[in-house]
């Protein structure tokens, strides 16, 4: 079985409707496993009511720890740490050096440097990930521990497990609900994916953030389609976005109106498509269908390229 | 009283920037000077709403190791010390993968041949400007760079501790958020009355509690019907500082980059009142 075709839903700006759209896509698309890669603020499970089938601990990056009995207060660790994570004793309060765990990057340079062997690297659990059954099929999701780092690595784990689950279930697609932004966890969600769907809104901030997110997907060579959510907020910006997308050859997969029905649906733990037969539900369905069509097209292209490669 | 007030939310798009900018604008007549700091360096939008005059920028660079091939003997000491798998040794030569490097300097200390030096690699910039008496600072991560945290650290180091600082935090609850809220005096949690908003509010409240930072809630897009936030706030003893109603008019103004204080004059007073509540909360909370 070949590697599943990965569709990643991103936005740059938060709150444009990534998760709402992903849930709608998942509700009408059979041939898929869903991955919630917004691991530090995951929300998809609130609509999917998952039944957890498998649960694993995500080990965190080991952080430095100083054994006060062995520490000779030579100050070497303080001198080599570039993250300000070694806290020397305040003058006149004894000799105990300690580590600021929130500042520690886990580089272990202090451990390597310490002449007294007083520093060791200690790993604690930094999150959990789950494989669950839902009414929309398999969901792979995670929960980062409070004030923990490394969301990029946890994203990579969730994505990898979703690919495995898809192969196991005979699904050809993985749908990824991505995090906001353009940094580490977004790159971990997008790099190597087959299709990106950028959900945007016609606001000046939305335009600014869409530009950056399209630059990111282009950098990683991931074909991208765009959905304009809340299109009725600003017709002028929608027009500009449409002109820009057309000139850049980026497909517009749908336009969805601003409608508080969406909030009411979420309030009841359902997708807006399940909740009502309103216009907003129809527009969500159309956008999801366009996305599925583009993904199927992409899968055909991929298959023919791969067979030519053989 | 000089303090750092951070506006955070967990969930994106709840109105952090709207609240942070309106607060700064509402306070400009009360203060000699104040500072607005946009720490959402992946998607900085503070300038879209605040409309400051940009006076300049400075690059943010990470130190990245450079290997001198004539000195490298391929001993692999650098690879062994690197905790981030950023160094490989191929054909007796060390190679550095810049994107994985955290600039810890371990390889330089470990190299017995003195073959590694460091060069600056620019990953973003800090923009600075002003609007009236509001000093504006914003971090900007270059597209395709992964690490937001070094920019946030550099940004916060540039801040002036002598004046009130209002900080716009990034979404989420992971490293960039922690680097942002870490040394703040008070956190305004902006949320919206949906299950997503409340779930992420709780995640963010756990973070600030862990860090020992007092917090209060601003309910945005309040429809008056959903009382889950009130229940949550009551259960956890978090004050609700302010409510902003769910109104299409507000969203339309936002789309054009119009700050809330310019949508309707009464918001000026509301946000000054919000600051008053934060101050009195700060007086009551034990000093950290």
Coordinates of C-alpha atoms in Angstrom, one line a residue:
Chain A
X1 CA 0.0 0.0 0.0
X2 CA 1.5 3.4 -1.0
X3 CA 1.9 6.3 1.5
X4 CA -1.5 7.9 2.1
X5 CA -2.3 11.3 0.4
X6 CA -2.1 13.9 3.1
X7 CA -4.4 17.0 3.0
X8 CA -3.5 19.6 5.6
X9 CA -5.8 22.4 6.7
X10 CA -4.0 25.5 7.8
X11 CA -4.7 29.3 8.0
X12 CA -1.8 31.3 9.4
X13 CA -4.2 33.4 11.4
X14 CA -6.0 31.6 14.2
X15 CA -9.8 31.4 14.4
X16 CA -10.6 31.5 10.7
X17 CA -12.4 28.2 10.8
X18 CA -9.8 25.5 10.3
X19 CA -11.4 23.1 12.7
X20 CA -14.9 23.8 11.7
X21 CA -14.0 23.1 8.0
X22 CA -12.0 20.0 8.9
X23 CA -14.9 18.6 10.8
X24 CA -17.2 19.2 7.8
X25 CA -14.7 17.7 5.4
X26 CA -14.4 14.6 7.7
X27 CA -18.2 14.2 7.9
X28 CA -18.7 13.7 4.2
X29 CA -15.3 12.1 3.2
X30 CA -15.3 8.4 3.8
X31 CA -11.8 7.4 2.6
X32 CA -9.7 9.0 5.3
X33 CA -8.1 9.0 8.8
X34 CA -8.2 12.4 10.6
X35 CA -5.2 13.8 12.5
X36 CA -5.5 16.8 14.9
X37 CA -2.1 18.4 14.7
X38 CA -3.0 21.5 16.7
X39 CA -1.5 19.7 19.6
X40 CA -1.2 22.6 22.0
X41 CA -4.8 23.8 21.6
X42 CA -6.6 20.8 20.1
X43 CA -10.4 21.2 19.6
X44 CA -11.5 18.6 17.0
X45 CA -12.2 15.9 19.7
X46 CA -14.9 18.2 21.1
X47 CA -16.9 17.6 17.9
X48 CA -15.8 14.0 17.3
X49 CA -16.5 12.6 20.8
X50 CA -13.7 10.0 20.4
X51 CA -13.7 6.6 22.0
X52 CA -10.0 6.2 22.8
X53 CA -8.6 2.8 21.6
X54 CA -5.0 3.4 22.2
X55 CA -3.1 5.9 24.4
X56 CA 0.6 6.5 24.5
X57 CA 2.9 8.8 26.5
X58 CA 4.9 11.3 24.5
X59 CA 8.3 11.6 26.2
X60 CA 9.6 15.2 26.6
X61 CA 13.0 16.5 25.9
X62 CA 15.3 15.7 28.8
X63 CA 16.1 18.8 30.9
X64 CA 19.2 19.4 33.0
X65 CA 19.0 18.8 36.7
X66 CA 21.8 19.6 39.2
X67 CA 22.6 17.3 42.1
X68 CA 23.2 19.8 45.0
X69 CA 25.4 17.2 46.8
X70 CA 27.8 17.0 43.9
X71 CA 27.8 20.6 42.8
X72 CA 31.0 22.4 43.7
X73 CA 29.7 25.8 42.6
X74 CA 32.5 26.2 40.0
X75 CA 30.1 28.3 37.8
X76 CA 31.1 26.5 34.6
X77 CA 27.5 25.5 33.8
X78 CA 26.4 29.1 34.2
X79 CA 29.1 30.3 31.8
X80 CA 28.3 27.8 29.0
X81 CA 24.5 28.0 29.1
X82 CA 23.2 30.3 26.4
X83 CA 19.6 30.1 27.4
X84 CA 19.9 31.7 30.8
X85 CA 18.7 28.4 32.4
X86 CA 21.3 28.1 35.0
X87 CA 20.4 30.1 38.1
X88 CA 23.5 30.9 40.3
X89 CA 23.0 31.4 44.0
X90 CA 22.2 34.9 45.0
X91 CA 25.1 36.4 46.8
X92 CA 25.2 35.5 50.5
X93 CA 22.5 32.8 50.2
X94 CA 24.7 29.7 50.0
X95 CA 26.1 27.9 47.0
X96 CA 23.4 26.0 45.4
X97 CA 23.1 26.3 41.6
X98 CA 19.8 25.3 40.0
X99 CA 18.1 25.0 36.6
X100 CA 15.2 27.1 35.5
X101 CA 13.2 24.3 33.8
X102 CA 11.2 26.7 31.6
X103 CA 14.3 28.2 30.2
X104 CA 16.2 25.0 29.7
X105 CA 16.5 24.1 26.0
X106 CA 17.7 20.5 26.7
X107 CA 21.0 21.0 24.9
X108 CA 23.0 19.2 27.7
X109 CA 26.0 21.4 27.2
X110 CA 26.1 22.0 31.0
X111 CA 26.0 18.2 31.6
X112 CA 28.9 17.8 29.2
X113 CA 30.9 20.6 30.8
X114 CA 30.4 19.9 34.5
X115 CA 33.7 18.7 36.0
X116 CA 32.0 17.3 39.0
X117 CA 29.5 15.1 37.2
X118 CA 26.7 16.9 39.1
X119 CA 24.4 17.5 36.2
X120 CA 22.2 14.9 34.6
X121 CA 19.5 15.1 31.9
X122 CA 16.1 14.0 33.2
X123 CA 13.1 13.4 30.9
X124 CA 9.5 13.7 32.1
X125 CA 6.4 13.0 30.1
X126 CA 5.4 16.0 28.0
X127 CA 2.2 14.9 26.5
X128 CA 0.0 12.0 25.4
X129 CA -1.3 10.9 22.0
X130 CA -4.4 8.8 21.2
X131 CA -5.9 6.7 18.4
X132 CA -9.7 6.8 18.7
X133 CA -12.8 5.6 17.0
X134 CA -15.3 8.3 16.1
X135 CA -18.5 8.6 14.0
X136 CA -16.3 9.9 11.3
X137 CA -13.7 7.1 11.4
X138 CA -10.3 7.0 13.0
X139 CA -9.0 10.1 14.8
X140 CA -5.4 10.5 15.9
X141 CA -5.0 13.3 18.4
X142 CA -2.8 14.4 21.2
X143 CA -2.6 16.5 24.3
X144 CA 0.6 18.4 25.2
X145 CA 1.2 18.7 28.9
X146 CA 0.7 22.0 30.6
X147 CA 3.6 24.4 29.9
X148 CA 5.4 21.8 27.9
X149 CA 7.5 22.3 24.8
X150 CA 8.2 20.4 21.6
X151 CA 4.9 20.6 20.0
X152 CA 6.7 20.1 16.6
X153 CA 7.9 16.7 17.6
X154 CA 4.5 15.7 18.9
X155 CA 2.9 16.9 15.6
X156 CA 5.3 14.6 13.8
X157 CA 4.3 11.7 15.9
X158 CA 0.5 12.3 15.4
X159 CA 1.0 12.6 11.6
X160 CA 3.1 9.4 11.5
X161 CA 0.5 7.5 13.5
X162 CA -2.3 8.8 11.3
X163 CA -0.4 7.6 8.2
X164 CA 0.0 4.1 9.8
X165 CA -3.7 4.0 10.8
X166 CA -4.7 4.9 7.3
X167 CA -2.6 2.1 5.8
X168 CA -4.0 -0.3 8.4
X169 CA -7.6 0.7 7.6
X170 CA -7.1 0.8 3.9
X171 CA -7.8 4.5 3.7
X172 CA -6.1 6.4 0.9
X173 CA -6.2 9.9 2.5
X174 CA -5.2 11.6 5.8
X175 CA -6.9 14.8 6.7
X176 CA -4.8 17.0 9.0
X177 CA -6.2 19.8 11.2
X178 CA -3.1 22.1 11.4
X179 CA -2.1 24.6 14.0
X180 CA -2.2 28.4 13.4
X181 CA 1.0 30.3 12.6
X182 CA 3.9 29.5 10.3
X183 CA 6.5 28.2 12.8
X184 CA 7.7 24.8 14.0
X185 CA 4.4 22.9 14.5
X186 CA 3.0 24.3 11.2
X187 CA 6.2 23.3 9.3
X188 CA 5.9 19.8 11.0
X189 CA 2.3 19.6 9.7
X190 CA 2.9 20.9 6.2
X191 CA 6.3 19.6 5.0
X192 CA 5.9 16.6 2.8
X193 CA 2.0 16.9 2.7
X194 CA 0.3 16.5 -0.7
X195 CA -2.3 19.2 -0.5
X196 CA -2.7 22.2 1.7
X197 CA -6.1 24.0 2.2
X198 CA -5.6 27.5 3.6
X199 CA -8.8 28.8 5.4
X200 CA -8.8 32.6 5.4
X201 CA -11.2 35.4 6.1
X202 CA -11.6 38.8 4.3
X203 CA -10.0 41.0 7.0
X204 CA -6.7 43.0 6.7
X205 CA -5.1 40.6 9.2
X206 CA -6.4 37.6 7.2
X207 CA -4.9 38.9 4.0
X208 CA -1.6 39.6 5.7
X209 CA -1.5 36.1 7.3
X210 CA -2.6 34.4 4.1
X211 CA 0.3 35.9 2.2
X212 CA 2.7 34.4 4.7
X213 CA 1.1 31.0 4.8
X214 CA 1.0 30.8 1.0
X215 CA 4.7 31.7 0.9
X216 CA 5.3 28.8 3.4
X217 CA 3.4 26.2 1.3
X218 CA 5.2 27.4 -1.8
X219 CA 8.5 27.1 0.0
X220 CA 7.8 23.5 0.8
X221 CA 6.4 22.8 -2.6
X222 CA 2.9 21.8 -1.3
X223 CA 0.0 22.5 -3.7
X224 CA -2.5 24.8 -2.0
X225 CA -6.2 25.7 -2.4
X226 CA -7.9 28.5 -0.5
X227 CA -11.3 28.8 1.3
X228 CA -12.6 32.2 2.1
X229 CA -14.7 32.0 5.3
X230 CA -17.0 34.7 6.5
X231 CA -17.0 36.1 3.0
X232 CA -19.7 38.6 3.7
X233 CA -17.6 40.6 6.2
X234 CA -15.9 42.6 3.5
X235 CA -16.7 42.3 -0.2
X236 CA -13.9 44.5 -1.3
X237 CA -11.2 42.3 0.3
X238 CA -12.9 39.2 -1.1
X239 CA -12.7 40.7 -4.6
X240 CA -9.0 41.5 -4.1
X241 CA -8.3 38.0 -2.8
X242 CA -10.1 36.4 -5.7
X243 CA -8.1 38.4 -8.2
X244 CA -4.9 37.6 -6.4
X245 CA -5.6 33.8 -6.3
X246 CA -6.6 33.8 -10.0
X247 CA -3.4 35.6 -11.0
X248 CA -1.3 33.3 -8.8
X249 CA -3.0 30.2 -10.2
X250 CA -4.2 29.1 -6.7
X251 CA -7.6 27.4 -6.7
X252 CA -10.4 28.9 -4.7
X253 CA -12.2 25.9 -3.2
X254 CA -15.2 27.8 -1.7
X255 CA -16.7 30.8 0.0
X256 CA -18.6 30.4 3.2
X257 CA -20.7 33.0 4.9
X258 CA -20.6 34.4 8.4
X259 CA -23.3 32.7 10.3
X260 CA -23.8 32.1 14.0
X261 CA -25.4 28.8 13.2
X262 CA -21.9 27.5 13.1
X263 CA -21.4 28.5 16.8
X264 CA -24.7 26.9 17.8
X265 CA -23.7 23.6 16.0
X266 CA -20.4 23.6 17.9
X267 CA -22.3 24.3 21.0
X268 CA -24.1 21.0 20.6
X269 CA -21.0 19.1 19.6
X270 CA -22.0 18.6 16.0
X271 CA -20.6 19.7 12.6
X272 CA -22.7 22.4 11.0
X273 CA -23.5 20.0 8.1
X274 CA -25.0 17.6 10.7
X275 CA -26.8 20.4 12.5
X276 CA -28.8 22.1 9.8
X277 CA -29.6 22.4 6.2
X278 CA -28.8 26.1 6.2
X279 CA -26.9 28.0 3.5
X280 CA -23.7 27.9 5.5
X281 CA -24.0 24.1 5.7
X282 CA -24.5 24.0 1.9
X283 CA -21.4 26.2 1.4
X284 CA -19.3 24.1 3.7
X285 CA -20.4 20.9 1.8
X286 CA -19.5 22.5 -1.5
X287 CA -16.0 23.6 -0.2
X288 CA -15.4 20.1 1.2
X289 CA -16.5 18.5 -2.1
X290 CA -14.1 20.8 -4.1
X291 CA -11.3 19.8 -1.7
X292 CA -12.0 16.1 -2.2
X293 CA -12.1 16.6 -6.0
X294 CA -8.7 18.4 -5.9
X295 CA -7.3 15.7 -3.6
X296 CA -8.5 12.9 -5.9
X297 CA -7.0 14.7 -8.9
X298 CA -3.7 15.0 -6.9
X299 CA -3.8 11.4 -6.1
X300 CA -4.2 10.4 -9.8
X301 CA -1.3 12.7 -10.7
X302 CA 0.8 11.2 -7.9
X303 CA 0.0 7.6 -9.0
X304 CA 0.8 8.3 -12.6
X305 CA 4.1 10.0 -11.6
X306 CA 5.0 7.1 -9.4
X307 CA 4.2 4.5 -12.0
X308 CA 6.3 6.4 -14.5
X309 CA 9.1 6.4 -12.0
X310 CA 9.1 2.6 -11.7
Chain B
X1 CA 2.8 51.1 39.0
X2 CA 4.8 49.8 36.1
X3 CA 3.7 46.4 34.8
X4 CA 3.6 44.0 31.9
X5 CA 0.1 42.9 30.9
X6 CA -0.1 40.1 28.4
X7 CA -3.2 39.3 26.3
X8 CA -3.4 35.6 25.6
X9 CA -6.1 33.0 24.7
X10 CA -5.0 29.5 23.7
X11 CA -7.4 29.5 20.8
X12 CA -6.6 31.7 17.9
X13 CA -8.9 34.3 16.5
X14 CA -10.7 35.0 19.8
X15 CA -9.7 38.7 19.7
X16 CA -6.3 39.0 21.5
X17 CA -5.1 41.7 19.1
X18 CA -8.4 43.5 19.2
X19 CA -8.2 43.7 23.0
X20 CA -4.5 44.5 23.2
X21 CA -4.7 47.4 20.7
X22 CA -7.9 48.9 22.1
X23 CA -6.3 48.8 25.6
X24 CA -3.2 50.6 24.4
X25 CA -5.2 53.2 22.5
X26 CA -7.6 53.8 25.4
X27 CA -4.7 54.4 27.8
X28 CA -2.6 56.8 25.8
X29 CA -4.2 59.9 27.3
X30 CA -3.6 58.6 30.9
X31 CA 0.1 57.8 30.5
X32 CA 3.2 59.8 29.5
X33 CA 4.3 56.8 27.5
X34 CA 3.4 53.2 27.1
X35 CA 4.6 50.3 25.1
X36 CA 2.8 47.8 22.8
X37 CA 4.7 44.6 22.0
X38 CA 3.5 42.1 19.4
X39 CA 4.9 38.7 20.4
X40 CA 2.8 36.8 17.8
X41 CA 5.9 36.7 15.6
X42 CA 4.6 34.0 13.2
X43 CA 1.6 36.1 12.2
X44 CA 2.0 39.6 13.7
X45 CA -1.1 41.7 13.2
X46 CA -0.7 44.4 15.9
X47 CA 0.4 46.9 13.2
X48 CA -2.7 46.2 11.1
X49 CA -4.9 47.5 13.9
X50 CA -2.6 50.0 15.7
X51 CA -1.3 51.6 12.5
X52 CA 2.0 52.8 14.0
X53 CA 4.6 54.7 12.0
X54 CA 7.5 52.2 11.6
X55 CA 10.8 53.8 12.5
X56 CA 13.1 51.0 11.6
X57 CA 14.0 47.4 12.2
X58 CA 16.8 45.2 13.5
X59 CA 17.6 41.7 12.3
X60 CA 17.4 38.8 14.7
X61 CA 20.1 36.2 14.1
X62 CA 21.0 32.9 15.5
X63 CA 24.6 31.8 15.9
X64 CA 25.1 28.8 13.5
X65 CA 28.2 26.7 13.5
X66 CA 30.6 26.8 10.5
X67 CA 33.1 23.9 10.1
X68 CA 36.5 24.6 8.7
X69 CA 37.1 21.6 6.5
X70 CA 40.9 21.9 6.6
X71 CA 40.8 21.5 10.4
X72 CA 38.0 18.9 10.8
X73 CA 39.4 15.4 11.4
X74 CA 36.0 13.8 11.4
X75 CA 36.3 12.7 15.1
X76 CA 32.6 13.0 15.6
X77 CA 32.9 14.8 19.0
X78 CA 30.6 17.6 17.7
X79 CA 28.0 15.1 16.5
X80 CA 28.0 13.3 19.9
X81 CA 27.4 16.5 21.9
X82 CA 24.7 17.8 19.7
X83 CA 21.3 17.1 21.3
X84 CA 19.3 18.2 18.2
X85 CA 20.8 15.9 15.5
X86 CA 21.9 19.0 13.7
X87 CA 25.4 17.6 12.9
X88 CA 26.3 14.6 10.7
X89 CA 29.7 13.4 9.9
X90 CA 30.1 12.2 6.3
X91 CA 33.4 11.1 4.8
X92 CA 35.3 12.3 7.8
X93 CA 33.8 15.8 7.6
X94 CA 31.2 17.4 9.9
X95 CA 28.1 18.9 8.3
X96 CA 25.7 21.2 10.0
X97 CA 22.0 21.3 9.3
X98 CA 21.2 25.0 10.1
X99 CA 17.4 24.5 10.5
X100 CA 17.9 22.0 13.3
X101 CA 20.5 23.9 15.2
X102 CA 19.5 25.5 18.5
X103 CA 22.7 27.6 18.8
X104 CA 23.7 26.0 22.1
X105 CA 27.4 26.3 21.3
X106 CA 28.1 22.7 22.4
X107 CA 29.9 21.6 19.2
X108 CA 32.3 24.5 19.5
X109 CA 33.2 23.5 23.1
X110 CA 33.5 19.9 22.1
X111 CA 35.7 20.3 19.0
X112 CA 39.3 19.4 20.0
X113 CA 40.6 20.8 16.7
X114 CA 39.1 24.3 17.0
X115 CA 37.5 23.7 13.7
X116 CA 34.1 25.2 14.4
X117 CA 33.3 28.9 14.5
X118 CA 30.0 30.6 14.4
X119 CA 28.3 32.9 11.9
X120 CA 25.0 34.8 12.2
X121 CA 22.0 33.4 10.4
X122 CA 19.1 35.9 10.2
X123 CA 15.8 34.2 11.1
X124 CA 13.6 37.3 11.4
X125 CA 13.5 40.9 12.6
X126 CA 12.2 43.3 15.2
X127 CA 10.3 46.3 14.0
X128 CA 10.0 49.4 16.1
X129 CA 7.8 52.4 15.6
X130 CA 5.3 54.6 17.4
X131 CA 1.8 56.0 17.4
X132 CA 1.6 59.1 19.5
X133 CA 3.0 58.2 22.8
X134 CA 2.7 54.5 22.3
X135 CA 6.0 52.8 21.6
X136 CA 5.5 49.9 19.1
X137 CA 7.6 46.8 19.0
X138 CA 6.9 43.7 16.9
X139 CA 8.8 40.5 16.1
X140 CA 8.6 39.0 12.7
X141 CA 9.7 35.4 11.9
X142 CA 10.9 34.9 8.4
X143 CA 8.7 32.5 6.4
X144 CA 10.1 28.9 6.4
X145 CA 12.0 29.4 9.7
X146 CA 10.8 27.2 12.5
X147 CA 11.9 28.8 15.7
X148 CA 9.7 31.6 16.9
X149 CA 11.0 31.6 20.5
X150 CA 14.4 33.2 19.8
X151 CA 12.6 36.2 18.2
X152 CA 10.3 36.5 21.2
X153 CA 13.3 36.4 23.6
X154 CA 15.1 39.1 21.5
X155 CA 11.9 41.2 21.4
X156 CA 11.3 41.1 25.1
X157 CA 15.0 42.0 25.7
X158 CA 14.5 45.1 23.6
X159 CA 11.5 46.2 25.7
X160 CA 11.7 49.2 28.0
X161 CA 10.8 48.1 31.6
X162 CA 10.2 51.7 32.7
X163 CA 6.8 51.9 31.2
X164 CA 3.5 50.0 31.1
X165 CA 3.8 47.3 28.5
X166 CA 0.8 45.6 26.7
X167 CA 1.8 42.4 25.1
X168 CA -0.1 40.6 22.3
X169 CA 0.6 36.8 22.7
X170 CA 0.6 34.2 20.0
X171 CA -2.1 31.5 20.0
X172 CA -1.5 28.1 21.4
X173 CA 0.0 27.1 24.8
X174 CA 3.5 25.8 23.8
X175 CA 7.0 27.3 23.8
X176 CA 6.3 30.7 22.1
X177 CA 3.4 31.3 24.4
X178 CA 5.5 30.4 27.5
X179 CA 8.4 32.6 26.4
X180 CA 5.8 35.5 25.9
X181 CA 3.9 35.2 29.2
X182 CA 6.8 34.1 31.4
X183 CA 7.8 37.3 33.2
X184 CA 4.5 39.1 32.9
X185 CA 2.6 40.6 35.9
X186 CA -0.9 39.9 34.7
X187 CA -2.6 37.9 31.9
X188 CA -5.9 38.9 30.2
X189 CA -7.4 35.8 28.8
X190 CA -9.6 36.5 25.8
X191 CA -12.1 33.9 25.1
X192 CA -15.3 33.3 23.1
X193 CA -18.4 31.4 24.3
X194 CA -18.0 28.2 22.2
X195 CA -16.8 24.8 23.5
X196 CA -13.5 25.5 21.5
X197 CA -13.0 28.8 23.2
X198 CA -13.7 27.5 26.7
X199 CA -11.6 24.3 26.3
X200 CA -8.6 26.4 25.1
X201 CA -9.2 29.0 27.8
X202 CA -8.8 26.3 30.4
X203 CA -5.5 25.1 28.8
X204 CA -4.2 28.6 28.9
X205 CA -5.4 29.2 32.4
X206 CA -3.5 26.1 33.5
X207 CA -0.4 27.5 31.9
X208 CA -0.6 30.9 33.7
X209 CA -1.5 29.1 37.0
X210 CA 1.6 26.9 36.6
X211 CA 3.7 30.1 36.0
X212 CA 2.0 31.9 39.0
X213 CA 0.6 34.7 36.9
X214 CA -2.7 36.2 38.0
X215 CA -5.4 36.3 35.3
X216 CA -8.8 37.6 34.4
X217 CA -11.2 36.9 31.5
X218 CA -12.5 39.1 28.7
X219 CA -15.4 37.4 27.0
X220 CA -15.5 38.4 23.3
X221 CA -18.2 37.6 20.8
X222 CA -20.6 37.4 23.8
X223 CA -24.0 36.3 22.6
X224 CA -25.6 36.6 26.1
X225 CA -26.9 33.1 25.9
X226 CA -24.0 30.8 26.6
X227 CA -23.3 30.8 30.3
X228 CA -20.6 28.2 30.3
X229 CA -17.8 30.7 30.7
X230 CA -19.5 32.3 33.7
X231 CA -19.7 28.9 35.3
X232 CA -16.1 28.1 34.4
X233 CA -14.9 31.5 35.8
X234 CA -16.9 30.9 39.0
X235 CA -15.6 27.4 39.5
X236 CA -12.0 28.5 39.1
X237 CA -12.4 31.9 40.9
X238 CA -11.3 33.9 37.9
X239 CA -12.8 37.4 37.5
X240 CA -14.6 38.3 34.3
X241 CA -13.3 41.7 33.5
X242 CA -15.2 42.7 30.5
X243 CA -17.6 41.5 27.8
X244 CA -17.6 42.4 24.1
X245 CA -20.8 41.5 22.4
X246 CA -21.1 39.3 19.3
X247 CA -22.0 42.0 16.6
X248 CA -21.5 41.9 12.9
X249 CA -20.7 45.6 13.0
X250 CA -17.6 44.9 15.2
X251 CA -16.4 42.1 12.8
X252 CA -16.9 44.3 9.8
X253 CA -14.9 47.2 11.3
X254 CA -12.2 44.7 12.3
X255 CA -12.0 43.5 8.7
X256 CA -11.0 47.0 7.7
X257 CA -8.4 47.3 10.4
X258 CA -10.5 49.8 12.6
X259 CA -9.7 49.4 16.3
X260 CA -12.6 48.9 18.7
X261 CA -12.0 52.3 20.3
X262 CA -12.8 53.9 17.0
X263 CA -15.9 51.9 16.3
X264 CA -17.7 53.6 19.2
X265 CA -16.4 56.1 21.7
X266 CA -17.8 54.3 24.7
X267 CA -15.1 51.6 24.3
X268 CA -12.4 54.1 25.3
X269 CA -14.0 54.3 28.8
X270 CA -14.7 50.5 28.9
X271 CA -11.0 49.8 28.2
X272 CA -9.8 52.3 30.8
X273 CA -12.1 50.6 33.2
X274 CA -10.6 47.2 32.2
X275 CA -7.2 48.6 33.1
X276 CA -8.5 49.8 36.4
X277 CA -9.8 46.4 37.2
X278 CA -6.4 44.8 36.2
X279 CA -4.6 47.3 38.5
X280 CA -6.8 46.5 41.5
X281 CA -6.5 42.8 40.8
X282 CA -2.7 43.3 40.8
X283 CA -2.8 45.1 44.1
X284 CA -4.7 42.3 45.7
X285 CA -2.6 39.4 44.4
X286 CA 0.5 38.5 46.4
X287 CA 3.7 39.9 44.9
X288 CA 5.6 37.3 42.9

